mmCIF file of C-alpha atoms in Angstrom:
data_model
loop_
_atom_site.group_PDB
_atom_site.id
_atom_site.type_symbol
_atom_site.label_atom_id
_atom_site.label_comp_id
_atom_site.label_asym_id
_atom_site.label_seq_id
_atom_site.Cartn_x
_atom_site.Cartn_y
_atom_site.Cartn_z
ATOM 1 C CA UNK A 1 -111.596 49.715 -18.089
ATOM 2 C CA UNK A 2 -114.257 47.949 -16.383
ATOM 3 C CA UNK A 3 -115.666 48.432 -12.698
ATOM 4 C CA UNK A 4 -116.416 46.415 -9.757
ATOM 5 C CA UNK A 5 -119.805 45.042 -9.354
ATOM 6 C CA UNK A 6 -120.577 43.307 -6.138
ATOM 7 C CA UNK A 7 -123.956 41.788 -5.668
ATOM 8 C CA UNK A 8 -124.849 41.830 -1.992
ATOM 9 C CA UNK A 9 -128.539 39.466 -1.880
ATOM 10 C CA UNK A 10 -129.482 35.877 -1.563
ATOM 11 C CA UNK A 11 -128.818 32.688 -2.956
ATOM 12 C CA UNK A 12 -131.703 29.762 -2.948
ATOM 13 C CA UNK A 13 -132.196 27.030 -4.893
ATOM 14 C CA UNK A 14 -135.122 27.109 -6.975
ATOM 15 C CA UNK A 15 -137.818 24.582 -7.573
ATOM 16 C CA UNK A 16 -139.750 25.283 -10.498
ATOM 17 C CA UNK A 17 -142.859 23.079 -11.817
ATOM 18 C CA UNK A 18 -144.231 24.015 -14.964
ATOM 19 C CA UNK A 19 -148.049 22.665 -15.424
ATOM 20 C CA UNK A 20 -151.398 24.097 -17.624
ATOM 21 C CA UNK A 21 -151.964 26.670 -14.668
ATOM 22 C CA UNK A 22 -151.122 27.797 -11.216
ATOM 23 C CA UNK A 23 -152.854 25.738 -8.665
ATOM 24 C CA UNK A 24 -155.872 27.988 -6.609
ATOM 25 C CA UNK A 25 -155.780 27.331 -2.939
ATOM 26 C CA UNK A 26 -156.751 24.118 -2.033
ATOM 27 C CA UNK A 27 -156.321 22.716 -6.040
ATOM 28 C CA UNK A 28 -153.844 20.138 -6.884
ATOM 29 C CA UNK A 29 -152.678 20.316 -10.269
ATOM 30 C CA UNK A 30 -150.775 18.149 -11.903
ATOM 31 C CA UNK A 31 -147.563 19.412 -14.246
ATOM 32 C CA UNK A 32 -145.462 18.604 -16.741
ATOM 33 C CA UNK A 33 -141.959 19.754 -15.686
ATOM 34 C CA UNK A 34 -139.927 19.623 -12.939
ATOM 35 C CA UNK A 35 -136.215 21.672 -12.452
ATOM 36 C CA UNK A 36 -134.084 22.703 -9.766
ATOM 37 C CA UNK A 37 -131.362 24.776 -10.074
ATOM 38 C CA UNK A 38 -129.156 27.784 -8.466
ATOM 39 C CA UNK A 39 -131.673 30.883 -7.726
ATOM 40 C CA UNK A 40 -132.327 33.700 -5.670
ATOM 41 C CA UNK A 41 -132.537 37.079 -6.849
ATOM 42 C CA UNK A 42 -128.683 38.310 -5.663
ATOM 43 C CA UNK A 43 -127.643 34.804 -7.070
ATOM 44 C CA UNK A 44 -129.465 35.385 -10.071
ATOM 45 C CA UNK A 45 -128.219 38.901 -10.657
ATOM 46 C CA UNK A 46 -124.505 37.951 -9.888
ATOM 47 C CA UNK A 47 -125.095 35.550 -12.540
ATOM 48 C CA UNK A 48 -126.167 37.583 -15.071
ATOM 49 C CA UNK A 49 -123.603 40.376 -14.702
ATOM 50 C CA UNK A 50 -120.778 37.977 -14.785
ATOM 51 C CA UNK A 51 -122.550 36.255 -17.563
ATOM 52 C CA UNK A 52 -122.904 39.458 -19.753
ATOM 53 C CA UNK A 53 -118.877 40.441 -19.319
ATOM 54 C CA UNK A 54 -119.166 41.869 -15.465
ATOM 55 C CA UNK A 55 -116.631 41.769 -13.131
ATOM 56 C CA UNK A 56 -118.728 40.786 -10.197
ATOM 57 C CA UNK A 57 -118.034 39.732 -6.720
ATOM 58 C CA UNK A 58 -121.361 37.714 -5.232
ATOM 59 C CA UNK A 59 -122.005 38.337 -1.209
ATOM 60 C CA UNK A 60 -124.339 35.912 0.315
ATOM 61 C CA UNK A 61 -124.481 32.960 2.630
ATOM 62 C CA UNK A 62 -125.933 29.485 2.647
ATOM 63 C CA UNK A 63 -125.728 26.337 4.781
ATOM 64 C CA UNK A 64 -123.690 23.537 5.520
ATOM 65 C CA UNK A 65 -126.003 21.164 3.615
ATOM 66 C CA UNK A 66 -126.767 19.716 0.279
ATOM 67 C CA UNK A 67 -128.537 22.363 -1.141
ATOM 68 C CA UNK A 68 -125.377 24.998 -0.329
ATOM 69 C CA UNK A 69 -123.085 22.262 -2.039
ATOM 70 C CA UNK A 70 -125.202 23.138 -5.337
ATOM 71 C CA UNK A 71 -124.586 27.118 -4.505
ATOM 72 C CA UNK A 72 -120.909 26.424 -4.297
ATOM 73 C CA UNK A 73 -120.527 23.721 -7.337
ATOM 74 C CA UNK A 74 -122.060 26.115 -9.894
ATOM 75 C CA UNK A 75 -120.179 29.163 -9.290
ATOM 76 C CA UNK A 76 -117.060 27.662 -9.348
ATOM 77 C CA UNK A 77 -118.645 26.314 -12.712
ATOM 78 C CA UNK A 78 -119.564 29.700 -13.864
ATOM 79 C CA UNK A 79 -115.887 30.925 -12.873
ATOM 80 C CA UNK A 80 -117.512 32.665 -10.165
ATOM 81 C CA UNK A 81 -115.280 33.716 -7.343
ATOM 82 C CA UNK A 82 -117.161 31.902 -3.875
ATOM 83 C CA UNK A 83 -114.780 33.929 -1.078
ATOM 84 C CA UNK A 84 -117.796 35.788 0.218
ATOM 85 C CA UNK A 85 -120.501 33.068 -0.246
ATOM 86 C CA UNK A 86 -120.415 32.655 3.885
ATOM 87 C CA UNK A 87 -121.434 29.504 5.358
ATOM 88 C CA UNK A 88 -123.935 29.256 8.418
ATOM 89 C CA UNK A 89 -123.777 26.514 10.680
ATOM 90 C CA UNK A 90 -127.422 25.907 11.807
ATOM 91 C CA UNK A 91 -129.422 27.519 9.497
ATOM 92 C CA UNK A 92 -130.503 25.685 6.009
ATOM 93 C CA UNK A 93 -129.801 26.999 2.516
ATOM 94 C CA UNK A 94 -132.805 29.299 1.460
ATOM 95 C CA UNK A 95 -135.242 27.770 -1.396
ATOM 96 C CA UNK A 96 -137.614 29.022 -3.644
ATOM 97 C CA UNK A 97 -141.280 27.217 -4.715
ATOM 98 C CA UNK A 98 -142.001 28.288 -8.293
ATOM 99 C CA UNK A 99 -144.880 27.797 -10.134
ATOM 100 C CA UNK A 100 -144.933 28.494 -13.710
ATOM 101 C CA UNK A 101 -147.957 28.256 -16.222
ATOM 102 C CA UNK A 102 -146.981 26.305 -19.193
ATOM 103 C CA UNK A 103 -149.463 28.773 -21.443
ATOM 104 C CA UNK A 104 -148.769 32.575 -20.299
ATOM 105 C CA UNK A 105 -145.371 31.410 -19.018
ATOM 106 C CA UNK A 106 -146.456 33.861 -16.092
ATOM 107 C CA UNK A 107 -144.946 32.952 -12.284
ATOM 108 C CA UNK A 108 -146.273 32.836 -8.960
ATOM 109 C CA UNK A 109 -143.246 32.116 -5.885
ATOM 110 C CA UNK A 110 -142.936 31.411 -2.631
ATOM 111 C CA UNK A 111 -138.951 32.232 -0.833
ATOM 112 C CA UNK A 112 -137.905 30.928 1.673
ATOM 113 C CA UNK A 113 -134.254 32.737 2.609
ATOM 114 C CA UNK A 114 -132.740 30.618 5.592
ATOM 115 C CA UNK A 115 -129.220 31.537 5.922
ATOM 116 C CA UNK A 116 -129.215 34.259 3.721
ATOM 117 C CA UNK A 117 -131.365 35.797 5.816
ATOM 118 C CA UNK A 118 -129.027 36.269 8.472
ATOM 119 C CA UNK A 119 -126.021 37.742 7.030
ATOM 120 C CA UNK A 120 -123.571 38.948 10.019
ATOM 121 C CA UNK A 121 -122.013 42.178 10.679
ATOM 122 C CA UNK A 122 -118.987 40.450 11.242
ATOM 123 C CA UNK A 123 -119.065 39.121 7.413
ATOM 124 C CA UNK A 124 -120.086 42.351 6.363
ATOM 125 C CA UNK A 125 -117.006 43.533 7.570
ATOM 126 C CA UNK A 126 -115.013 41.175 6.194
ATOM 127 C CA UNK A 127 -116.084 41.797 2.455
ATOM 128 C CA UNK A 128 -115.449 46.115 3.347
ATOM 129 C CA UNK A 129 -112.507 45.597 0.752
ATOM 130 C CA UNK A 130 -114.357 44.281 -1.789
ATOM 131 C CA UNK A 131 -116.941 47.234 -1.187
ATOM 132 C CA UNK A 132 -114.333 49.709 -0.933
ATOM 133 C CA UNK A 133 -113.296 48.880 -4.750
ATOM 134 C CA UNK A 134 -116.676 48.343 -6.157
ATOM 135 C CA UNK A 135 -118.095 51.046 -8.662
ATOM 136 C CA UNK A 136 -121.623 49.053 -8.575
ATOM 137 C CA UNK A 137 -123.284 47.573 -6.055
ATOM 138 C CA UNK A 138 -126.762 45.948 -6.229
ATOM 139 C CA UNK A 139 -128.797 44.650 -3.667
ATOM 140 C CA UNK A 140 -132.848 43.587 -3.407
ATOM 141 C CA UNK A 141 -134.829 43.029 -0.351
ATOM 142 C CA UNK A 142 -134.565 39.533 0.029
ATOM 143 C CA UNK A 143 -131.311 39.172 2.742
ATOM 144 C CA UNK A 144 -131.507 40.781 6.144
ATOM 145 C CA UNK A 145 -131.712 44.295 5.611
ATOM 146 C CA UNK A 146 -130.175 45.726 8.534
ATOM 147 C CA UNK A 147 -126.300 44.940 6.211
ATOM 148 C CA UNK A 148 -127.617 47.505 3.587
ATOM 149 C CA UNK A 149 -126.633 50.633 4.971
ATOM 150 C CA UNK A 150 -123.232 49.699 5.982
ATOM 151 C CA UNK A 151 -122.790 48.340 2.840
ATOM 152 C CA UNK A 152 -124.366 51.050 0.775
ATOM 153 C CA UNK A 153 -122.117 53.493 2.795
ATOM 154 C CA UNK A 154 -118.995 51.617 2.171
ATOM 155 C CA UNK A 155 -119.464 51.546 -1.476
ATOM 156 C CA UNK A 156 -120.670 55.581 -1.237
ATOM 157 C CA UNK A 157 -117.369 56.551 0.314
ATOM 158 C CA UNK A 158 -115.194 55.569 -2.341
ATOM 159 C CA UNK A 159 -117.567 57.316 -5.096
ATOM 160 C CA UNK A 160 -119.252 54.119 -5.896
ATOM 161 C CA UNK A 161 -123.084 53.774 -7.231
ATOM 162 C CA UNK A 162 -125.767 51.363 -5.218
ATOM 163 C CA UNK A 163 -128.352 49.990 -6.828
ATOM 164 C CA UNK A 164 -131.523 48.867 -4.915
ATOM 165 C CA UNK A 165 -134.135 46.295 -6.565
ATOM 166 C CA UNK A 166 -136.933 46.252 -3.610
ATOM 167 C CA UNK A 167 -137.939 42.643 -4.445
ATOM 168 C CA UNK A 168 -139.832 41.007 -3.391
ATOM 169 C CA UNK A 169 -142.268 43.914 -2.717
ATOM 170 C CA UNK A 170 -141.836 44.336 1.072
ATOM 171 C CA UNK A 171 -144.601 43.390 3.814
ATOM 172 C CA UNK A 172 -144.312 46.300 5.391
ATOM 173 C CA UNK A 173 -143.575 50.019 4.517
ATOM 174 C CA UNK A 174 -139.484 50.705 4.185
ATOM 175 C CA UNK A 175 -138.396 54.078 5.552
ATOM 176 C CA UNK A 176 -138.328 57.258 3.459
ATOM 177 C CA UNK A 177 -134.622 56.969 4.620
ATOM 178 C CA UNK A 178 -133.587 53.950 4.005
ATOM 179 C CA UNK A 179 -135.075 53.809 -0.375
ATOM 180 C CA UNK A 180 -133.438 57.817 -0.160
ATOM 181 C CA UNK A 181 -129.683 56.062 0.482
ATOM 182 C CA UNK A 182 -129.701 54.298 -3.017
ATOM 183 C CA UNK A 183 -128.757 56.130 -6.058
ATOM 184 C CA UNK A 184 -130.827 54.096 -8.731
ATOM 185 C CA UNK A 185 -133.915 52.147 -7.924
ATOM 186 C CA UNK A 186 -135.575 49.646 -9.900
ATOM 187 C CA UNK A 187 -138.657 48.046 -9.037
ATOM 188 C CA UNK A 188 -141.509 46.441 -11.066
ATOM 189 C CA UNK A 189 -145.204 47.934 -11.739
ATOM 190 C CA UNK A 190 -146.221 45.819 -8.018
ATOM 191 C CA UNK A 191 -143.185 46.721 -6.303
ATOM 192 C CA UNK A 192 -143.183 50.565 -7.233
ATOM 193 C CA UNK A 193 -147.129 50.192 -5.620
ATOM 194 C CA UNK A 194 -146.033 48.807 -2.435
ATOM 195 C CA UNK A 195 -143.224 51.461 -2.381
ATOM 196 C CA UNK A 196 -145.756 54.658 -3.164
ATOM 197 C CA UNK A 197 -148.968 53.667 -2.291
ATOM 198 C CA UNK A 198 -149.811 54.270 -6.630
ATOM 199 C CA UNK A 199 -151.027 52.199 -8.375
ATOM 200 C CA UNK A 200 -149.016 51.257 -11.353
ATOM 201 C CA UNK A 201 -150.915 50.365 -14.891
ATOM 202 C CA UNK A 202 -149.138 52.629 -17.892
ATOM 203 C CA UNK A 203 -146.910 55.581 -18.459
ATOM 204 C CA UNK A 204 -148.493 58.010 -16.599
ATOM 205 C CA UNK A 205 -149.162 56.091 -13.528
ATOM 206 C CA UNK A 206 -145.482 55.047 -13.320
ATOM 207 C CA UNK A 207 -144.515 58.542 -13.937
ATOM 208 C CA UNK A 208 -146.415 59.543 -10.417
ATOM 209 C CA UNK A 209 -144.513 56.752 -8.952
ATOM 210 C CA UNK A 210 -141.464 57.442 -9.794
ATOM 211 C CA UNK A 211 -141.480 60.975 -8.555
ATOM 212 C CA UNK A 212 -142.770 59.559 -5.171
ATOM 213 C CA UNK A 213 -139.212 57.211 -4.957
ATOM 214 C CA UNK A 214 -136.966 60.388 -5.737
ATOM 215 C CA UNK A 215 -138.879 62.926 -3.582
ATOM 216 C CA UNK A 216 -137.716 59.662 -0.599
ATOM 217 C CA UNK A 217 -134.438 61.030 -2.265
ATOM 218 C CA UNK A 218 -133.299 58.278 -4.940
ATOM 219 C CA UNK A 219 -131.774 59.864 -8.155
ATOM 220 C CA UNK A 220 -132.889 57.951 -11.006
ATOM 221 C CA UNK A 221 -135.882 55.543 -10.981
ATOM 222 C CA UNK A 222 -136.581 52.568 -13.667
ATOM 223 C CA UNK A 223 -139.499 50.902 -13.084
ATOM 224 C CA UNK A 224 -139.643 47.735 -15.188
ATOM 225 C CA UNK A 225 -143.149 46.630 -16.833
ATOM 226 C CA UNK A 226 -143.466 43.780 -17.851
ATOM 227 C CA UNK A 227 -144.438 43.611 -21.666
ATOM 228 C CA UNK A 228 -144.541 47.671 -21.786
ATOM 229 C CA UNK A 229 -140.770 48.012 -21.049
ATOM 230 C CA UNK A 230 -139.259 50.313 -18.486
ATOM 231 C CA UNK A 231 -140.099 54.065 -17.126
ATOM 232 C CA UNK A 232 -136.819 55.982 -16.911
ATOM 233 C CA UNK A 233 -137.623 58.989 -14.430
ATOM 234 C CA UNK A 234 -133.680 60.197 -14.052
ATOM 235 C CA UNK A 235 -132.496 62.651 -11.597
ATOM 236 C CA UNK A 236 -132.560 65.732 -14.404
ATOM 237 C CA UNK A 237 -136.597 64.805 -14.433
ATOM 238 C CA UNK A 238 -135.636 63.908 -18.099
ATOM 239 C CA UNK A 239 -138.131 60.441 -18.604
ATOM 240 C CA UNK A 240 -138.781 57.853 -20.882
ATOM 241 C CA UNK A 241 -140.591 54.933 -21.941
ATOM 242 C CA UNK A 242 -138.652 51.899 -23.645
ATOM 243 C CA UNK A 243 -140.054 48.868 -25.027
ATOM 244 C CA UNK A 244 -139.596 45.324 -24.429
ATOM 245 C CA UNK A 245 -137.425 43.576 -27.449
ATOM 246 C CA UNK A 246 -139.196 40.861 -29.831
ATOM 247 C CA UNK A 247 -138.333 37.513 -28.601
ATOM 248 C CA UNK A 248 -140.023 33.935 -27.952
ATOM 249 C CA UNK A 249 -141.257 33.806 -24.452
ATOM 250 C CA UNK A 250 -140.564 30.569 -22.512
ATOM 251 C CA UNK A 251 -140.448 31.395 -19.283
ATOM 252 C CA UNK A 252 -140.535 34.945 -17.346
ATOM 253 C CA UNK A 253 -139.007 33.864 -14.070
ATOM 254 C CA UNK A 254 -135.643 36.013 -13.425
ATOM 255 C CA UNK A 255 -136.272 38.399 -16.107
ATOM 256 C CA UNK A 256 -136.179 40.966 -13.420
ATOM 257 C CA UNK A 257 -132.788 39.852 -12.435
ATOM 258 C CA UNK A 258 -131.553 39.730 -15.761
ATOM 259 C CA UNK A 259 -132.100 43.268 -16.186
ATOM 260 C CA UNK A 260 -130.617 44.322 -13.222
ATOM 261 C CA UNK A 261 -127.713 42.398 -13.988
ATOM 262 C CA UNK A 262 -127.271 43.889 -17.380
ATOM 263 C CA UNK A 263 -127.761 47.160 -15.865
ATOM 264 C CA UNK A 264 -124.853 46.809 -13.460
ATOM 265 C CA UNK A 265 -123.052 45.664 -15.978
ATOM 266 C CA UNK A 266 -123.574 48.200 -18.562
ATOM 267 C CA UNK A 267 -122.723 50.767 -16.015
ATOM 268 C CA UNK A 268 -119.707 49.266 -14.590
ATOM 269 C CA UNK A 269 -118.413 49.424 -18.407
ATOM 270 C CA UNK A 270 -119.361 53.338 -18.567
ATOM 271 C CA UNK A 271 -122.219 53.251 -20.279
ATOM 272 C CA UNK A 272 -124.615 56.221 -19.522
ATOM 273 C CA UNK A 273 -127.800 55.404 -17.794
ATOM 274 C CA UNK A 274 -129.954 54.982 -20.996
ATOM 275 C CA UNK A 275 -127.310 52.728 -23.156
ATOM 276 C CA UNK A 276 -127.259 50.908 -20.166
ATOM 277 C CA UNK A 277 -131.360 50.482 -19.591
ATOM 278 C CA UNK A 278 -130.969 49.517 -23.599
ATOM 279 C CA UNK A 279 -128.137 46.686 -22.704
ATOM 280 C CA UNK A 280 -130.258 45.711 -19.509
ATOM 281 C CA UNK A 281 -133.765 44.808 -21.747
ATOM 282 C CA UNK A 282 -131.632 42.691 -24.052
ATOM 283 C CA UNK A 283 -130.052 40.761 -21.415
ATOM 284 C CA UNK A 284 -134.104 40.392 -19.529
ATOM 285 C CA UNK A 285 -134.842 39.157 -23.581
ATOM 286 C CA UNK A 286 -132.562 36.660 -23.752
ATOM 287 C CA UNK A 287 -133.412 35.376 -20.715
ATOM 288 C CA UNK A 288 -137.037 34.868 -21.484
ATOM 289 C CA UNK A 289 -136.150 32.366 -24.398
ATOM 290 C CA UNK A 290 -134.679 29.505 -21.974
ATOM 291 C CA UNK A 291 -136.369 27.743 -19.443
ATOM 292 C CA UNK A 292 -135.131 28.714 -15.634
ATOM 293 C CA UNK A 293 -133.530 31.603 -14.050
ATOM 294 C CA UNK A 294 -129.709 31.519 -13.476
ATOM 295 C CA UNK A 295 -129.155 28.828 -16.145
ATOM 296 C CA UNK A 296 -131.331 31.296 -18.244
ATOM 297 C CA UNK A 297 -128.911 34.300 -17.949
ATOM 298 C CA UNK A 298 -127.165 34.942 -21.355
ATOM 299 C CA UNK A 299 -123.419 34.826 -21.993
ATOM 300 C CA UNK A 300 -121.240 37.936 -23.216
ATOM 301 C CA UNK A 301 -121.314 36.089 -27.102
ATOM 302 C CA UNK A 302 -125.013 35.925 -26.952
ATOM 303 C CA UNK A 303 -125.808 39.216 -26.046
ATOM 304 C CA UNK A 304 -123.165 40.448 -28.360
ATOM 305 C CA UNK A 305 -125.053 38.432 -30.937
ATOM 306 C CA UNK A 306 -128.556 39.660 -30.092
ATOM 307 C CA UNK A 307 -127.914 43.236 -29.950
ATOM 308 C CA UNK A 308 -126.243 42.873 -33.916
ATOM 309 C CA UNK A 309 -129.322 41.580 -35.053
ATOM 310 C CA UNK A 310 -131.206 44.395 -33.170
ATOM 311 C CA UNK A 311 -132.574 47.554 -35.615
ATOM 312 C CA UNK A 312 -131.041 49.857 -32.974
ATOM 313 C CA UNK A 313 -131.962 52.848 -34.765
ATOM 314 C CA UNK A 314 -135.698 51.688 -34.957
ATOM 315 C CA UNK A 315 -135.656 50.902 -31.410
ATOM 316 C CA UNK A 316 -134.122 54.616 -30.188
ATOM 317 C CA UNK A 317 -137.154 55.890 -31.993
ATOM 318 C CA UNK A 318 -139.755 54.039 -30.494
ATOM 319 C CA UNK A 319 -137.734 55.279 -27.301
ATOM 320 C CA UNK A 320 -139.651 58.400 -26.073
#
């Protein structure tokens, strides 16, 4: 029997241009692609846990403008359910600047929330029954951040898990407090610096990290990098280091959220924390092979497709 997830984070729309390299300050380059599309790491997430077989519920809020019509219009594509996606009636829908080298396939972005930034109390409480059924929640760092507690709380009381992805990495230093109130944790090598104050380059250096986030009181750390993997530090101080699946890399952008979508997922399903970190890099692989971020996230088939094809056996033992 699955599990609630609800995805409390932002939606944008993304504009991604692809050209031979990022621009420098002050350079003007001139690309080769243009897209724009639904984004935003909570979007993005939702996206990929409903995607993968999730039964997901997607908090956010946009505007009263075009660029919220495109939020609303996709989701009810996807089969998405839009009661919580809360409208605001001055501020514009957030948007994201992406800039994408057409060689590495590596990102550089710029977010702007707008109304997802200012998610209310009052629509906080509004979604409590959604949060009072959910087994999973996930959130990242890119809404308001005074709605996390109550939220995280909520879920907490009725013997649910939250989930915390602190991206983007924040500008200033988060309270030992507030990273201590989520269960799971999963930042990337940059992220898991800002958080610490260590910085992240291999195994070991994660490893210090990691037991930094769950001495702030979080129970099981992953911190995703990059084409190493994930570090699994869990909350029995058992740890491990998996590795990144072979695929065709397109485009990088919301690989991050594709994991932590798969994650939820996994988890929501019953899947033990590993199995689930195992589920999670297949969805971020899949995602790496398409061009974009939500349109990027890969269906239940696909997965189901992927993972057949996958030497599991080889893979557990390159697992350690």
């Amino acid at each position: 029997m699955k599990g609630k997830v609800t995805v409390l984070g932002s939606f944008v729309v993304d504009l991604m241009a692809r050209s031979p390299h990022i621009p420098v300050p002050g350079e003007t380059v001139k690309g080769s692609i243009f897209k724009m599309g639904p984004g935003g790491k909570g979007s993005n997430q939702a996206v990929a846990a409903h995607r993968c077989g999730g039964d997901v519920t997607l908090i956010t809020k946009v505007g009263k403008d075009v660029f919220g019509t495109v939020a609303l219009d996709f989701y009810r594509g996807e089969g998405m359910e839009t009661q919580f996606v809360f409208e605001d009636e001055t501020l514009s829908t957030g948007i994201a600047l992406i800039m994408v080298d057409e060689h590495t396939s590596q990102n550089s972005i710029t977010v702007v929330p707008g109304a997802c930034g200012a998610i209310s109390e009052l629509e906080m409480q509004r979604a409590f029954p959604i949060l009072d059924e959910t087994a999973i929640l996930v959130s990242q760092l890119e809404t308001n951040l005074d709605i996390l507690e109550p939220a995280v709380k909520r879920v907490h009381q009725h013997g649910g898990m939250a989930i915390l992805n602190p991206a983007p990495a924040p500008q200033t230093p988060l309270d030992d407090s507030f990273i201590g109130m989520f269960d799971v944790v999963t930042p990337n090598e940059t992220e898991a610096g800002f958080l610490t104050g260590i910085e992240v380059l291999d195994r070991e250096s994660a490893h210090k990290a990691a037991q930094v986030l769950q001495q702030k009181g979080v129970q099981d750390v992953i911190i995703t990098l990059g084409k190493m993997g994930c570090y699994l530090l869990d909350s029995e101080g058992h740890s491990a280091l998996f590795p990144t699946m072979d695929v065709k890399v397109v485009d990088t952008t919301g690989a991050g959220d594709a994991f932590n979508g798969g994650l939820a997922t996994a988890l929501s399903q019953g899947k033990g924390l590993k199995e689930a970190i195992y589920i999670a890099t297949a969805v971020a692989s899949l995602s790496v092979t398409k061009v974009g971020t939500a349109p990027a996230m890969p269906t239940e088939d696909e997965l189901a497709h992927f993972l057949a094809q996958q030497d599991s056996a080889a893979y557990w033992e390159k697992v350690r």
